[in-house]
Every structure is written in C-alpha cells, then in structure tokens.
Coordinates of C-alpha atoms in Angstrom, one line a residue:
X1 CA -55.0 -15.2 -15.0
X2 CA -52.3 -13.3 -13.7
X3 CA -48.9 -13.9 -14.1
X4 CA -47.2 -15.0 -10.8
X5 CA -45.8 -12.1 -8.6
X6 CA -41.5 -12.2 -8.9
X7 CA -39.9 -10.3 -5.8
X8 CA -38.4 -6.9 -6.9
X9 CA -34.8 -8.1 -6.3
X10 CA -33.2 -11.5 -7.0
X11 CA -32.1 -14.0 -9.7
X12 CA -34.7 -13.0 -12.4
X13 CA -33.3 -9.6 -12.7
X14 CA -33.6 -6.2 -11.2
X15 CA -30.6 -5.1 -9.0
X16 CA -30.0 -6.8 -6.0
X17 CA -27.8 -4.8 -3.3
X18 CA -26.7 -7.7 -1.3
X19 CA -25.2 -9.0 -4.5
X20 CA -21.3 -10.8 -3.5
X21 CA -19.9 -8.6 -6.3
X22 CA -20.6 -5.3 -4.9
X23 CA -18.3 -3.5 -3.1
X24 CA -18.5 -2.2 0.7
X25 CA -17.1 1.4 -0.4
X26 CA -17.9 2.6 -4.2
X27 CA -14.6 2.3 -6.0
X28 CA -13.1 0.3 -3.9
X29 CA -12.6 -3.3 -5.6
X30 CA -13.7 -6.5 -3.8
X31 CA -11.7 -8.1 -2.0
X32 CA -11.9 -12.1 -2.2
X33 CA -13.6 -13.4 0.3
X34 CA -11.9 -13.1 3.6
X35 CA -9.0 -12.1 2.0
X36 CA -6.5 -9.3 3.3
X37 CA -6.0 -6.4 1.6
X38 CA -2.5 -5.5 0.9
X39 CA -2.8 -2.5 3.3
X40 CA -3.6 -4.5 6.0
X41 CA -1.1 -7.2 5.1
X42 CA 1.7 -4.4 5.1
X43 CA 0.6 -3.4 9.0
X44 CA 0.5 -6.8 10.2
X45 CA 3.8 -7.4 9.0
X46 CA 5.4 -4.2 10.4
X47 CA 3.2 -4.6 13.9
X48 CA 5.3 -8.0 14.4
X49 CA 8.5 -6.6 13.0
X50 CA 8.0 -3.4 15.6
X51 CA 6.5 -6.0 18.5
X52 CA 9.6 -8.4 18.1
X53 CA 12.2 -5.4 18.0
X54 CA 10.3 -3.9 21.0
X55 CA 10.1 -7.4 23.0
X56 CA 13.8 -7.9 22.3
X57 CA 14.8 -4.3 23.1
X58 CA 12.6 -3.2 25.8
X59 CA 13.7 -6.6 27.3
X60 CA 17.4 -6.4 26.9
X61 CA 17.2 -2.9 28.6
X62 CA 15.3 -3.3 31.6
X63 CA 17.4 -6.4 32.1
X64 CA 20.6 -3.7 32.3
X65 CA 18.6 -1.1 34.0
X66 CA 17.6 -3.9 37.3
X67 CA 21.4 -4.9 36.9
X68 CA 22.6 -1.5 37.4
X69 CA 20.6 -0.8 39.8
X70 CA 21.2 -3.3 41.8
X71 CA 24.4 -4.6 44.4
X72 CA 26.6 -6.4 42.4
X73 CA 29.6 -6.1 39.7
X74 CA 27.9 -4.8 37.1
X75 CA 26.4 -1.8 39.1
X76 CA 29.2 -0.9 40.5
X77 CA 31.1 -0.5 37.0
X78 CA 28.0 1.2 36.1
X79 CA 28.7 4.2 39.1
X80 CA 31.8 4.0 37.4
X81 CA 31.6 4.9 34.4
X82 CA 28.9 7.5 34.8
X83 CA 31.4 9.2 37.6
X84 CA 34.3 9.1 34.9
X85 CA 32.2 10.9 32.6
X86 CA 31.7 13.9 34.9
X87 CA 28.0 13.3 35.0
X88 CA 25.8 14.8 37.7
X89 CA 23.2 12.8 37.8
X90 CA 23.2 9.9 40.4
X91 CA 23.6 6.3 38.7
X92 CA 20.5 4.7 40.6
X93 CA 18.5 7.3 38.4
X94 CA 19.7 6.8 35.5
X95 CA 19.2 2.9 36.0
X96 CA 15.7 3.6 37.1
X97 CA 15.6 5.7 34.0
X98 CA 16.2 3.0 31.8
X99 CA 14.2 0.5 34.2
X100 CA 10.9 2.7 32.7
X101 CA 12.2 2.7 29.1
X102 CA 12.4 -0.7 29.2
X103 CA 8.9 -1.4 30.5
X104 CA 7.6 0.9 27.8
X105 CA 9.4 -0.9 24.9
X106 CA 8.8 -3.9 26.2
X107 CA 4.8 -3.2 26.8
X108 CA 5.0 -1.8 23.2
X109 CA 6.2 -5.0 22.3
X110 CA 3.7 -7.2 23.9
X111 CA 1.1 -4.8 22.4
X112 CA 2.0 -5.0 19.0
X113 CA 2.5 -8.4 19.0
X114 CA -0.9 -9.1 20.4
X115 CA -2.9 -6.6 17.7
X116 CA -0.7 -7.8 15.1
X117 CA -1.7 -11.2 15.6
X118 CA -5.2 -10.6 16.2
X119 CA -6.0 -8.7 12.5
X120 CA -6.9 -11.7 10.9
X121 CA -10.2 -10.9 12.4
X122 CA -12.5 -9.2 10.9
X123 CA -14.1 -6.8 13.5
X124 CA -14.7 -3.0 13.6
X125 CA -13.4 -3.3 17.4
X126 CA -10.1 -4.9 15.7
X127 CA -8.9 -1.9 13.3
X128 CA -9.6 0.8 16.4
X129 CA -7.6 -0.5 18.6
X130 CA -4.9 -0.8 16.3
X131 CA -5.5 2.8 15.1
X132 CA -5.7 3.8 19.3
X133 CA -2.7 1.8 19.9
X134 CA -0.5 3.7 16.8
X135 CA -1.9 7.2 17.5
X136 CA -0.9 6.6 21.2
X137 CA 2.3 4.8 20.0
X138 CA 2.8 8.1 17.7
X139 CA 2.0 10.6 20.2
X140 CA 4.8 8.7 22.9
X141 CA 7.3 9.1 19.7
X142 CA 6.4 12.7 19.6
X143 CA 7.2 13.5 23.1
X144 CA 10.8 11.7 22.7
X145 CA 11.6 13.5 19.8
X146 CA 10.3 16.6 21.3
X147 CA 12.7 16.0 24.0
X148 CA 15.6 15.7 21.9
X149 CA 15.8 12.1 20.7
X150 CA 15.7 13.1 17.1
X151 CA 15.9 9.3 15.9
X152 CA 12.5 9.1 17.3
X153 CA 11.4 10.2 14.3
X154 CA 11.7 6.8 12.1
X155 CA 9.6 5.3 14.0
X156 CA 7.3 8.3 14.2
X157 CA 7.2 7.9 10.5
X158 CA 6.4 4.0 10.8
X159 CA 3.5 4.7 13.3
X160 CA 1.7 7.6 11.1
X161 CA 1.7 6.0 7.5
X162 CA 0.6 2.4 10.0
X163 CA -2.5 5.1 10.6
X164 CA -3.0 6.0 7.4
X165 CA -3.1 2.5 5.8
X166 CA -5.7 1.5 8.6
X167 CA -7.8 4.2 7.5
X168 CA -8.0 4.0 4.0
X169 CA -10.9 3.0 2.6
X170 CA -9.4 -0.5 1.5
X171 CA -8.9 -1.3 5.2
X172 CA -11.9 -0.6 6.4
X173 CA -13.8 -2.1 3.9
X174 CA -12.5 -5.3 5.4
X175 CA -13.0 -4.4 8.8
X176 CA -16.5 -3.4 7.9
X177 CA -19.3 -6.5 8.6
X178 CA -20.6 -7.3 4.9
X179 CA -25.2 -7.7 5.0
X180 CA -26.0 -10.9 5.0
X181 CA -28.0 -11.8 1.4
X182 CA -31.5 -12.3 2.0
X183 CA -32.0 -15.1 -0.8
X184 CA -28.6 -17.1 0.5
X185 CA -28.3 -16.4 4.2
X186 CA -24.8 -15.1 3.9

C-alpha cells in the first residue's frame, strides 16, 4: 500500500555528501582523480632541483674538505694558501669546517631527494614531513645568514614559499584521505 522506502541519500535525489564532485575544502576545485595539484607539482620539482644541487655540492665539498685534511699534495697547498693569506685559523679546521658543511649539504641532498620522490603519495604523514624537513631546512638557512652568509637568503626564500605551497589549501586537499562512498565502495 505503501510506496517503497528510498534511502535519504543516493541516485534518486537528495544530496549525497560522498558525491566524487565535491570538493575536500569548500572552494577549492577538484582535482582529477589522483592528480597533482600544481602547487604540489612546483615543490616536487624544486625538492629534486635543490636535492640534486645539494647531492652534487655537498659531495664535491666534503670531497675537498677529507683532501685537505689529509697527508698529501693537495693539503699541503691547502696550509699554503691559507698561510699566504695571513689567516689565523689552523688549516685542519677549516678543512674539518668544510668536512661538516659538506655532510649537511649533502644530507640535505639525500633528504630532498628522498621526499621529493616520495610525494606522489597521497598521505597526511607525506606533506608533514616535507613541511618538518623545509621549516628545519629554513631555520638552518636562517642561522647561516644570521652568521653572515647573506646569500643564504635565496634559498631561505626557496624553503619558505616551498612551506607555503604545502600548506595551502590546494595541497592539502590532496594530501587529505577522500570518504569512501557508501553506495560505490570508493
């Protein structure tokens, strides 16, 4: 006698929140399915840029700063030519100096490479760690241009608007685990 009982949501009508079409964040478009947003494309690309530069650098100068601190031809023209220049400091620590730079860069480097080529996944757990790893990277940047390297602050630059395009709401949108839809299972 009754007409048969529809559920309140789904395909007959009424509004169904799990809909694909709806966005994670109000006006924030939708993505395509497990597409990247350009925010998160730009990142990527600097994180490899920055990790290949750092890999490369940080290399290249822990490779001088062993050699110059070491017995051999090359550290001895190192003693050299920091005598010549009237320096006070003794060469062994300024190749240990640039022994710990190196590392630095180079575990920059590794780091950014790493992230960068882990963002195709689309975890919470992903986006923090690169947001951790740029704030940290950020706050290391700080200290050198505190300390007088005032190129320091490119990168600085770099590592802050990196920050800001993780965070905007865009980004975390695709970070953010969509509900699964009741009626399709996904």
């Amino acid at each position: 006698m009754y007409p048969p009982q529809q559920p309140p949501y789904g395909p007959q009508g009424g509004h169904d929140p799990y809909q694909q079409g709806q966005p994670a964040y109000p006006g924030v478009p939708q993505q395509e399915s497990g597409k990247m947003p350009g925010t998160v494309i730009t990142v990527r690309v600097l994180m490899f840029i920055g990790g290949v530069v750092g890999l490369l650098f940080g290399g290249l100068v822990l490779l001088m700063g062993a050699a110059a601190g070491g017995d051999n031809a090359f550290a001895e023209g190192f003693a050299e030519g920091v005598q010549e220049t009237g320096g006070y400091i003794d060469p062994t620590d300024i190749a240990a100096g640039m022994v710990l730079f190196g590392v630095v860069v180079l575990a920059y480097g590794i780091f950014s490479t790493a992230l960068a080529s882990f963002m195709g996944k689309r975890s919470a757990a992903v986006l923090w760690l690169i947001v951790v790893f740029q704030v940290l990277a950020g706050l290391l940047l700080l200290l050198g241009a505190v300390l007088g390297g005032f190129l320091m602050f490119i990168p600085l630059l770099f590592a802050i608007g990196m920050i800001v395009l993780m965070v905007v709401p865009a980004s975390r949108a695709f970070y953010t685990p969509q509900p699964a839809n009741p009626y399709t299972g996904y």
